[in-house]
Amino acid sequence: MNAKAPNPRYKIAAENRKARHNYEIGETFEAGIALAGTEVKSLRLGKATIGEAYAAEYGGELFLYNSYIPEYLQANRFNHETRRPRKLLLHKNQINKLAGAVTREGLTVVPLKIYFNEQGRAKVEIALARGKKLHDKREADRERSWNRDKARIMRARG
């Protein structure tokens, strides 16, 4: 098979698989994320979703909005809010670069995946992205379909 082998160095907790379909992905960044203890335990179970999530600058800091990390069932009353804004940990110059690109060029900051690195720390891969128009999405689908058909024809010929 031609499927990519998963990287054994980190475990993906949540992935935004539609991001590459809905956006033209530009520059990517790795950011830390400030989490409560129950959020980390819940992320390790792999039930989080970041499909509708986005990042925005507020008060000189970058926050991840609308990401869903379900409650950790064993935590009783000490649980976290499931959709609270979560602070992203970046250098000041990276925050300024992202915020500037959003205001000047009309880009969006979208999370691509949440994962645990080699040290076991939760990280978020975020990217500067520009929304695709409907005709761009159709063109990408058409090209993907043609490549699939082309590979099938080549395999059939031997």
C-alpha positions in Angstrom: 0.0 0.0 0.0 1.0 3.6 -0.5 -0.5 4.8 2.8 1.8 6.9 5.0 3.2 5.1 8.0 2.3 6.9 11.2 5.1 8.7 12.9 6.0 6.7 16.0 7.4 9.8 17.8 4.1 11.3 18.7 0.5 10.3 19.2 -2.2 12.3 17.4 -5.1 13.2 19.8 -7.3 15.1 17.3 -6.9 15.9 13.6 -8.7 18.4 11.4 -8.9 16.4 8.2 -11.2 18.8 6.4 -8.8 21.7 6.8 -6.8 20.8 3.6 -10.1 20.5 1.7 -11.6 23.8 2.9 -8.4 25.9 3.0 -5.2 26.6 1.1 -2.7 25.9 3.8 0.2 28.3 4.1 2.9 28.5 6.8 2.5 26.1 9.7 3.6 26.5 13.3 3.9 24.3 16.3 2.3 25.7 19.5 2.0 24.5 23.0 -1.4 24.6 24.6 -2.4 25.4 28.2 -4.6 22.6 29.4 -6.2 21.5 32.7 -5.3 18.1 34.0 -8.6 16.5 33.0 -8.3 17.9 29.5 -4.9 16.1 29.1 -6.4 12.8 30.3 -9.3 13.3 28.0 -7.0 14.1 25.0 -5.0 11.0 25.6 -8.3 9.0 25.0 -8.4 10.6 21.6 -12.0 11.8 21.6 -11.4 15.5 20.9 -12.5 17.3 17.8 -11.1 20.4 16.2 -13.1 20.4 12.9 -14.7 23.8 13.6 -11.9 25.3 15.7 -9.9 28.4 14.9 -7.3 30.5 16.6 -7.6 34.3 17.2 -5.5 36.9 19.0 -6.9 38.5 22.1 -5.0 40.9 24.3 -1.6 40.1 22.8 -2.1 36.3 23.2 -3.4 33.6 20.9 -6.4 31.5 21.9 -7.9 28.4 20.4 -11.7 28.7 20.1 -14.5 26.2 19.5 -12.3 23.1 20.0 -14.2 20.3 21.8 -12.4 18.2 24.4 -15.0 16.0 26.1 -15.2 15.7 29.9 -13.0 13.1 31.6 -15.6 10.7 33.1 -13.5 9.7 36.1 -13.0 13.3 37.2 -16.4 13.8 38.9 -17.0 17.5 39.8 -13.4 18.6 38.9 -14.0 18.5 35.2 -13.3 21.2 32.7 -15.6 23.1 30.3 -15.7 21.3 27.0 -15.6 24.3 24.6 -13.6 26.8 26.6 -11.0 29.1 24.9 -7.6 27.5 25.3 -4.4 29.6 25.4 -1.8 28.7 22.7 1.8 29.1 23.8 3.9 30.8 21.1 6.8 33.3 21.0 5.7 37.0 20.8 7.1 37.4 17.3 5.1 34.4 16.1 1.9 35.8 17.6 2.6 39.1 15.9 3.2 37.4 12.6 0.0 35.4 12.8 -2.1 38.4 14.0 -0.6 40.6 11.3 -1.4 38.1 8.5 -5.0 37.8 9.8 -5.6 41.6 9.8 -3.6 42.6 6.7 -4.2 39.7 4.3 -7.5 38.3 5.6 -6.1 34.8 6.4 -7.4 32.5 9.0 -5.4 30.6 11.7 -6.7 27.0 11.7 -5.5 24.1 13.8 -4.5 21.0 11.8 -3.9 18.6 14.6 -3.4 18.2 18.4 -0.8 15.6 19.3 1.6 14.6 22.1 5.3 15.0 21.3 8.2 12.8 22.4 8.2 14.3 25.9 4.5 13.7 26.3 3.5 17.4 26.0 0.4 18.4 24.1 1.1 20.5 21.0 -1.1 22.0 18.4 -0.1 22.3 14.7 -1.6 25.5 13.5 -1.4 27.0 10.0 -2.1 30.3 8.2 -4.8 29.4 5.7 -6.9 31.1 3.0 -10.4 29.8 2.5 -11.0 28.0 -0.8 -13.9 28.9 -3.1 -16.3 26.3 -4.3 -14.8 26.0 -7.7 -11.3 25.5 -6.2 -12.7 22.6 -4.2 -14.4 21.1 -7.2 -11.1 21.4 -9.2 -9.2 19.6 -6.4 -11.8 16.8 -6.3 -11.6 16.4 -10.1 -7.8 16.2 -10.0 -7.8 13.7 -7.1 -10.4 11.6 -9.0 -8.3 11.7 -12.2 -5.1 10.7 -10.4 -7.0 7.7 -8.7 -8.3 6.6 -12.1 -4.9 7.1 -13.8 -3.3 4.9 -11.1 -6.0 2.2 -11.6 -5.4 2.2 -15.4 -1.6 1.9 -15.0 -2.0 -0.9 -12.5 -4.4 -2.7 -14.9 -1.8 -2.5 -17.7 0.8 -4.0 -15.5 
